[in-house]
Coordinates of C-alpha atoms in Angstrom, one line a residue:
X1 CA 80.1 96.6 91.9
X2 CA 82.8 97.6 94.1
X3 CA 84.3 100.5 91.2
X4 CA 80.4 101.7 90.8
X5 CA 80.3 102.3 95.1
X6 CA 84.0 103.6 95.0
X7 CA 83.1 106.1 91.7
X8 CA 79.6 107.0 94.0
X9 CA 81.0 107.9 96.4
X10 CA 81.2 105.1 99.1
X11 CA 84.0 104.8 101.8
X12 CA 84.2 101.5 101.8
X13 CA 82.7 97.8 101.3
X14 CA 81.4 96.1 105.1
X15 CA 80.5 92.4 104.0
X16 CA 80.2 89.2 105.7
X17 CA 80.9 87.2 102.5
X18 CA 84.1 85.2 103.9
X19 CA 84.8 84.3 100.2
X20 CA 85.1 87.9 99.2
X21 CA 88.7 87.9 98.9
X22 CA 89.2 84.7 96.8
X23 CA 86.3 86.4 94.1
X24 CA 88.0 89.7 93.6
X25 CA 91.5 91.0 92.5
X26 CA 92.7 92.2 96.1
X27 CA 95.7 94.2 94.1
X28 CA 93.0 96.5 92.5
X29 CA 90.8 97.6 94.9
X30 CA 89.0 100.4 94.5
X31 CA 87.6 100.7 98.2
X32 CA 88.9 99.3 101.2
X33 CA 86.5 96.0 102.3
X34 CA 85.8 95.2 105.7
X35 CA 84.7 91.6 106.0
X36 CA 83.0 90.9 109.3
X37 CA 83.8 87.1 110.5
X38 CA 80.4 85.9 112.2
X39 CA 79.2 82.2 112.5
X40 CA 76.4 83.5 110.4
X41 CA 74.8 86.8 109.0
X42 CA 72.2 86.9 111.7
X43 CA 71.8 90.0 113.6
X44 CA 72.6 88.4 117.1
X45 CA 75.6 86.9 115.4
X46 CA 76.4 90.3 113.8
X47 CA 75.7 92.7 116.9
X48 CA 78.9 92.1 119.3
X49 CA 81.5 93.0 116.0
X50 CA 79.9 96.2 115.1
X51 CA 81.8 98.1 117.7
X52 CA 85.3 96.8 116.6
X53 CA 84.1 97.3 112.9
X54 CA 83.1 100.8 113.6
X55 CA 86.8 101.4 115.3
X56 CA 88.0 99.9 111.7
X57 CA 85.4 102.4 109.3
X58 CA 86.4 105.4 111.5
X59 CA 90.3 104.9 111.0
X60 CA 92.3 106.1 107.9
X61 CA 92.0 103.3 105.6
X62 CA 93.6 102.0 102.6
X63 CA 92.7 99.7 99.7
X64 CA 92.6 96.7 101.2
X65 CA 90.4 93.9 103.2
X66 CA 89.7 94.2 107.0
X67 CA 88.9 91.3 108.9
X68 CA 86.9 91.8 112.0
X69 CA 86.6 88.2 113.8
X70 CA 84.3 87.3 116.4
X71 CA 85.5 87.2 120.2
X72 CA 87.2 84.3 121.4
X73 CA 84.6 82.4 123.7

């Protein structure tokens, strides 16, 4: 999946499957993976890390995973 985006011409991979880097070869990227760290995939869980994973899409990237945790409470 992730060679089909990168050859299709995606930027990058935003997930919130915390397993992601324990299923795929991390040496061999093909896109750089941004892995947003919520208590669950629910919108209200998801909403308050889209600004800091925005700040991550918009920088100069490289092949590798992002992590993007929630805020400390």
């Amino acid at each position: 999946m992730l060679r089909l985006a990168a050859d299709n011409g995606f930027d990058a991979l935003l997930t919130v499957d915390r397993g992601f880097a324990h299923q795929q070869n991390l040496d061999d990227l093909p896109l750089p993976v941004v892995i947003m760290l919520a208590a669950s995939n629910r919108p209200d869980e998801l909403r308050p890390l889209v600004p800091e994973a925005i700040g991550v899409l918009s920088g100069t990237l490289q092949r590798r995973v992002y992590h993007v945790p929630a805020a400390a409470t």
